[in-house]
PDB file of C-alpha atoms in Angstrom:
ATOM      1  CA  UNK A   1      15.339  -8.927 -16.938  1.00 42.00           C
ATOM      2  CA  UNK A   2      14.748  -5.374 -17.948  1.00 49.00           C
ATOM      3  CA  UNK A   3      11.318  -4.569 -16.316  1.00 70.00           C
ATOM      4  CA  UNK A   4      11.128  -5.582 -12.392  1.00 90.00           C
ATOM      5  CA  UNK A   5       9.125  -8.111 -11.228  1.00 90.00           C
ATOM      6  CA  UNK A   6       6.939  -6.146  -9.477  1.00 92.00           C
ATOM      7  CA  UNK A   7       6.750  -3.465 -12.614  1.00 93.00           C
ATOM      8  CA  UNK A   8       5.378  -6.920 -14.760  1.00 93.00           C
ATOM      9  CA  UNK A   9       3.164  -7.944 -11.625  1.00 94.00           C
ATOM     10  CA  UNK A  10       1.399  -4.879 -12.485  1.00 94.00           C
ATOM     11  CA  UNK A  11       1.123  -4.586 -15.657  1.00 95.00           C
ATOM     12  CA  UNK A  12      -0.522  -7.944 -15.700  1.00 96.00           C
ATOM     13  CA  UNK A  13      -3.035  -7.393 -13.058  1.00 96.00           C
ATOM     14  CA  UNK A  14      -4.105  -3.927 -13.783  1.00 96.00           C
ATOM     15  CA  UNK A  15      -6.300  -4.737 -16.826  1.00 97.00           C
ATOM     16  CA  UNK A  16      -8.017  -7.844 -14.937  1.00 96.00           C
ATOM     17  CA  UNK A  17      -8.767  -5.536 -11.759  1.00 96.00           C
ATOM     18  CA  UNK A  18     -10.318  -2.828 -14.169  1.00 96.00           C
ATOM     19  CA  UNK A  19     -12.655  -5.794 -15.596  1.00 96.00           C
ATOM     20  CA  UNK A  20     -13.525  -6.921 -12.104  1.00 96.00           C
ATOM     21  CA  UNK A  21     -14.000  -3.152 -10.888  1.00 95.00           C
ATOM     22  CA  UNK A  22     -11.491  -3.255  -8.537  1.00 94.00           C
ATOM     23  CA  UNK A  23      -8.005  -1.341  -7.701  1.00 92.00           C
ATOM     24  CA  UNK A  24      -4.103  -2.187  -7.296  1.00 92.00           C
ATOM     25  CA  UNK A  25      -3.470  -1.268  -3.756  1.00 89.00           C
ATOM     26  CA  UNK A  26       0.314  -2.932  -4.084  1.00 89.00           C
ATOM     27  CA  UNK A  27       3.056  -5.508  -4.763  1.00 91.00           C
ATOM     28  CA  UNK A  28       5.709  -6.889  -3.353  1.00 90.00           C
ATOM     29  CA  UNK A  29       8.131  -9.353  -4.127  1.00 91.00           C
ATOM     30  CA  UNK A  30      10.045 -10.618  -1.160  1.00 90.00           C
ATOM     31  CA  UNK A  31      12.184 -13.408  -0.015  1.00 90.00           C
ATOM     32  CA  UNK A  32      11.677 -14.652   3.367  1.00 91.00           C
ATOM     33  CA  UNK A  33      13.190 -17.609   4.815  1.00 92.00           C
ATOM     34  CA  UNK A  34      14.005 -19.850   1.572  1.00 92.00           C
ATOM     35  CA  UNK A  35      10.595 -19.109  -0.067  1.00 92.00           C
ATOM     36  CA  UNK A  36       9.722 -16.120  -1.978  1.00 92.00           C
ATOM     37  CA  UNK A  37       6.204 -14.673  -2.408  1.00 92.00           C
ATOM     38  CA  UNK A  38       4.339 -12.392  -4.583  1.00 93.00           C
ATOM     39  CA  UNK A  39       1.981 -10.501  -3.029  1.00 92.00           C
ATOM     40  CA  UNK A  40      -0.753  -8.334  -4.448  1.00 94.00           C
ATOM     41  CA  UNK A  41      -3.362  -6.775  -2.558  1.00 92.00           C
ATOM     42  CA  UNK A  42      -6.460  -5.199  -3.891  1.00 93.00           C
ATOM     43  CA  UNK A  43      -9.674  -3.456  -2.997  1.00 90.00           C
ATOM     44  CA  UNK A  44     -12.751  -1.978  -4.363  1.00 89.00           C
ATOM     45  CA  UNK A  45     -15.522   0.405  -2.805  1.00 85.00           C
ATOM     46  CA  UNK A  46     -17.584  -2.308  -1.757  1.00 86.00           C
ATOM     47  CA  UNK A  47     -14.559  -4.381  -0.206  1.00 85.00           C
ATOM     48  CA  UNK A  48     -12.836  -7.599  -1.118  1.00 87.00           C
ATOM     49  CA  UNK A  49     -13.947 -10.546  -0.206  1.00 90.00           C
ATOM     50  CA  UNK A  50     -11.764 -14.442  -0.376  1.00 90.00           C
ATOM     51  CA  UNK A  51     -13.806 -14.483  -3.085  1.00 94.00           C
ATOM     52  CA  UNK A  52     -12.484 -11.823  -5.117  1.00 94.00           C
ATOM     53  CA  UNK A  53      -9.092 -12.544  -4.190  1.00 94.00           C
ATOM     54  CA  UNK A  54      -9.417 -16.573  -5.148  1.00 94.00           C
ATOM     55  CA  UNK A  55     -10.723 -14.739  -8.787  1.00 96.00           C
ATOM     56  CA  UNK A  56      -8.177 -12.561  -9.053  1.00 96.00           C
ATOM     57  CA  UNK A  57      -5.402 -15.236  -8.119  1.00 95.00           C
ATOM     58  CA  UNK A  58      -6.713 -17.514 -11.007  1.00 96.00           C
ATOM     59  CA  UNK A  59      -6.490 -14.814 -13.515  1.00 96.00           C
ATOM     60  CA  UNK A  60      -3.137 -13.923 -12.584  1.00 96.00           C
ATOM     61  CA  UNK A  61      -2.227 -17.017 -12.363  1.00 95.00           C
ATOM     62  CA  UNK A  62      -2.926 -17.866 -15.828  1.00 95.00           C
ATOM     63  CA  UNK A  63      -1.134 -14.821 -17.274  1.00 95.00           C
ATOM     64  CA  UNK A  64       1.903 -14.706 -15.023  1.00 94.00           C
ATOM     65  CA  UNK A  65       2.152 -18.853 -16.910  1.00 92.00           C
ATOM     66  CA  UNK A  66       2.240 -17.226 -20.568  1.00 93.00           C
ATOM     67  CA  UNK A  67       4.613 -14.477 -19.556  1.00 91.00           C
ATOM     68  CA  UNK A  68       7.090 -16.043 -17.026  1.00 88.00           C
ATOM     69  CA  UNK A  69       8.214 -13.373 -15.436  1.00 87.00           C
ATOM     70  CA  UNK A  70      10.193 -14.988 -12.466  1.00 87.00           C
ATOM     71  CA  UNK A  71      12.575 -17.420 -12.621  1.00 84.00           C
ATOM     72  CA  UNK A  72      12.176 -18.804  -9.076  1.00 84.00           C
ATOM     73  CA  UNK A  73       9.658 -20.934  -7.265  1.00 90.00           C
ATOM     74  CA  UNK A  74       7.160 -18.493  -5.437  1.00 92.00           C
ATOM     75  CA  UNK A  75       3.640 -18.630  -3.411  1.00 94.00           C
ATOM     76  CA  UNK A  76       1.178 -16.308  -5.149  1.00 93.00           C
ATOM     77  CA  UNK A  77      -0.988 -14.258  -2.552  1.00 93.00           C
ATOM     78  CA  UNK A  78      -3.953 -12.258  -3.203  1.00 94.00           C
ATOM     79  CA  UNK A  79      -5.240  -9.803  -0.138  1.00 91.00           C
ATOM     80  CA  UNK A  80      -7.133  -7.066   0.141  1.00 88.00           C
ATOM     81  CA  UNK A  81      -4.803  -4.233   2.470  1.00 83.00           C
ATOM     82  CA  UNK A  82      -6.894  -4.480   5.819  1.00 80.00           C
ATOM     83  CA  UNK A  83      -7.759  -1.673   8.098  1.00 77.00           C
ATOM     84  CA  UNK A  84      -4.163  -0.724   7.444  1.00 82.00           C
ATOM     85  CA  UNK A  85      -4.169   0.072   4.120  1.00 84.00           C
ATOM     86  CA  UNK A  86      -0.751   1.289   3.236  1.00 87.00           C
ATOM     87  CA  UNK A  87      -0.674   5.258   1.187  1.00 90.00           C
ATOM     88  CA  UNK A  88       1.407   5.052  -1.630  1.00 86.00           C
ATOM     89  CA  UNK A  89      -0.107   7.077  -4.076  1.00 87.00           C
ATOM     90  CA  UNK A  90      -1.351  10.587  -4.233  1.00 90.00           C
ATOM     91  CA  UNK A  91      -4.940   9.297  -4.723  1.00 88.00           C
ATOM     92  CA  UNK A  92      -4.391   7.025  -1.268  1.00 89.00           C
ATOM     93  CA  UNK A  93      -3.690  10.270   0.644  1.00 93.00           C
ATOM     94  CA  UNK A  94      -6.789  12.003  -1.233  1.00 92.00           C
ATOM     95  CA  UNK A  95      -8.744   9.793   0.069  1.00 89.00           C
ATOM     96  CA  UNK A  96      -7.530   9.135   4.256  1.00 91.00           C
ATOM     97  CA  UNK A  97      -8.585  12.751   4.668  1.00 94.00           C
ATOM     98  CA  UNK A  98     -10.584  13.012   7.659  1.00 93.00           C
ATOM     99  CA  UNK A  99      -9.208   9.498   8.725  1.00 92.00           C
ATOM    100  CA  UNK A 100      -6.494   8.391  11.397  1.00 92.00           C
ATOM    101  CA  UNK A 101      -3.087   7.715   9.405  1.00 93.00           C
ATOM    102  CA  UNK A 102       0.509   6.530  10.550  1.00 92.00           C
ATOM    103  CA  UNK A 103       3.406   8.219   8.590  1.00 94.00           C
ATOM    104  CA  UNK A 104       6.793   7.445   9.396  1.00 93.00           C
ATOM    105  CA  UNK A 105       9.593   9.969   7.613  1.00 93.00           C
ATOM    106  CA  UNK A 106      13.023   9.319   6.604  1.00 94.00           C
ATOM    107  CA  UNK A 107      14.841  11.971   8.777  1.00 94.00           C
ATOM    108  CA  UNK A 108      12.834  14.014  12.200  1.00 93.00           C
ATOM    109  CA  UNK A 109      10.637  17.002  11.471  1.00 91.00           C
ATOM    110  CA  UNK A 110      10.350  18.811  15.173  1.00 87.00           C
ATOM    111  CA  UNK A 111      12.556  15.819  16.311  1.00 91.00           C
ATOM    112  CA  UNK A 112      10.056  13.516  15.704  1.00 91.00           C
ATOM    113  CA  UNK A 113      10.111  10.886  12.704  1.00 93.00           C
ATOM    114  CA  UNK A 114       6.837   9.199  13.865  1.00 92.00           C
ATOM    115  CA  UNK A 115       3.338  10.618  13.522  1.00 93.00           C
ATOM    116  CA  UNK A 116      -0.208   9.238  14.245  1.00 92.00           C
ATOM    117  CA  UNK A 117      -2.639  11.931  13.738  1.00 93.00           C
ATOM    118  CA  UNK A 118      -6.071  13.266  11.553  1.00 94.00           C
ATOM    119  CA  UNK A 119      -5.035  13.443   8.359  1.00 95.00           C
ATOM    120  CA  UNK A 120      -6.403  16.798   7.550  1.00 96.00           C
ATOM    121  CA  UNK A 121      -5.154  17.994   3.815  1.00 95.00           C
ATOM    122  CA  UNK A 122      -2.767  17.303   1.005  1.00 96.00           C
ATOM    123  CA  UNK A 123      -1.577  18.872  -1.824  1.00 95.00           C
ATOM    124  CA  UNK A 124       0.426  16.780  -3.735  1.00 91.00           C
ATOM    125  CA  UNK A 125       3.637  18.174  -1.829  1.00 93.00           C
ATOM    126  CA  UNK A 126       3.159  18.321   1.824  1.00 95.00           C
ATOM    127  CA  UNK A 127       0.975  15.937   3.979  1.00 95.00           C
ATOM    128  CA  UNK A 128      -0.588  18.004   6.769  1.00 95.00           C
ATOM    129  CA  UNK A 129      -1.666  15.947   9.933  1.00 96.00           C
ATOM    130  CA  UNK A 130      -3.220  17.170  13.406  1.00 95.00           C
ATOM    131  CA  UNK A 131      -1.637  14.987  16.245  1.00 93.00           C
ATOM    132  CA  UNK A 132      -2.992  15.194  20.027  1.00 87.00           C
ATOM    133  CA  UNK A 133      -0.583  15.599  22.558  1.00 83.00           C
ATOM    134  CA  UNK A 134      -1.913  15.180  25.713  1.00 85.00           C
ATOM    135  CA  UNK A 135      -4.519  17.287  25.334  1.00 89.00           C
ATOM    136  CA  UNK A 136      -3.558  19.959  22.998  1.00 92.00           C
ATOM    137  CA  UNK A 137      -3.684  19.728  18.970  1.00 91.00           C
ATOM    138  CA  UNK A 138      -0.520  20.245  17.106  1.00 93.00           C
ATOM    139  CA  UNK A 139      -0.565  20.808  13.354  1.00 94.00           C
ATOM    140  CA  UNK A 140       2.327  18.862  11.692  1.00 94.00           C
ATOM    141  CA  UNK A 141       3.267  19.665   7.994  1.00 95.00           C
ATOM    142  CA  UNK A 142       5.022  16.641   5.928  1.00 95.00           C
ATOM    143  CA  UNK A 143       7.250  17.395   2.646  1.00 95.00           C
ATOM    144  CA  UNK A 144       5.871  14.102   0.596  1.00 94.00           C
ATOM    145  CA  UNK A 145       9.274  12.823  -0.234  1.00 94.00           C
ATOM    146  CA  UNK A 146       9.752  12.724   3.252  1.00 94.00           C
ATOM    147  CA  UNK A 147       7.603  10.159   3.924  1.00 94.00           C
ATOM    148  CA  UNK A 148       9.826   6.679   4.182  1.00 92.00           C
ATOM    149  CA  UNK A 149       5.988   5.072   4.765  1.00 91.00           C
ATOM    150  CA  UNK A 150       2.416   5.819   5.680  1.00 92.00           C
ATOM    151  CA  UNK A 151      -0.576   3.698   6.528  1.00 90.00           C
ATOM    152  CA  UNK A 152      -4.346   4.279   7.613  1.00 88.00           C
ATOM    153  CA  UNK A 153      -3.871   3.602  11.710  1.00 87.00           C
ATOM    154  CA  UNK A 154      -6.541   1.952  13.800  1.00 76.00           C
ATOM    155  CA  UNK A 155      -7.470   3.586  17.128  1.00 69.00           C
ATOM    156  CA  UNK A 156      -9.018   2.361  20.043  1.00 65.00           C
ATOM    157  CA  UNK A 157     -10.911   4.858  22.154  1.00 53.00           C
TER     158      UNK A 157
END
């Protein structure tokens, strides 16, 4: 297969999320235990709903039978991200500014490869965060390719 699954996945499910108003948050293909599952979670600015998700999962359904794209038995699951939404694009990061984010990086910046902070600008090359510690604010700036992963963070005050 030239094209990855997950390459297909979306290609598929873009133009039935534009119809429906809503956006590709992600996909994954992944094997775990003896079962593999295709996962693609959505969203939209008024939220996603089991609803959405059963209508999305019926539409994808029926294309992913025309094109065939995986050879394997596999569970199909539609999700919206959750208050965790991971940041993959540059339009995710646009949009966490001003919100609580979690970015782990591939190798330590100030010794540190974990950061849970504001997120409070980004570029398009650097990710800048304000952490707490203790009780004094420390500016962190992120090179982009740095970042192994990153995810809106929940906090409990």
């Amino acid at each position: 297969m030239s094209k990855k699954v997950t390459q297909v996945v979306e290609e598929l499910v873009i133009p039935i999320l534009t119809d429906l108003q809503m956006e590709l948050v992600d996909v994954e293909y992944v094997k775990e235990g003896k079962d593999w599952f295709l996962r693609v979670f959505i969203d939209s600015e008024k939220g996603v709903d089991i609803e959405d998700c059963g209508t999305v999962s019926e539409k994808l359904s029926e294309k992913l039978d025309e094109v065939d794209p995986i050879p394997y038995n596999y569970f199909l699951e539609v999700s919206s991200p959750g208050a965790e939404r991971p940041l993959k694009k540059d339009s995710d990061f646009q949009k966490a500014i001003g919100k609580q984010v979690y970015v782990k990086t591939y190798e330590p910046i100030d010794g540190e490869k974990i950061f849970e902070g504001e997120l409070t600008s980004f570029d398009g090359s650097t990710v800048t965060i304000d952490i707490m510690i203790k009780t004094r604010k420390k500016t962190i700036e992120i090179p982009y390719e740095k970042i192994a992963n990153a995810r809106l963070a929940i906090t409990f005050h």
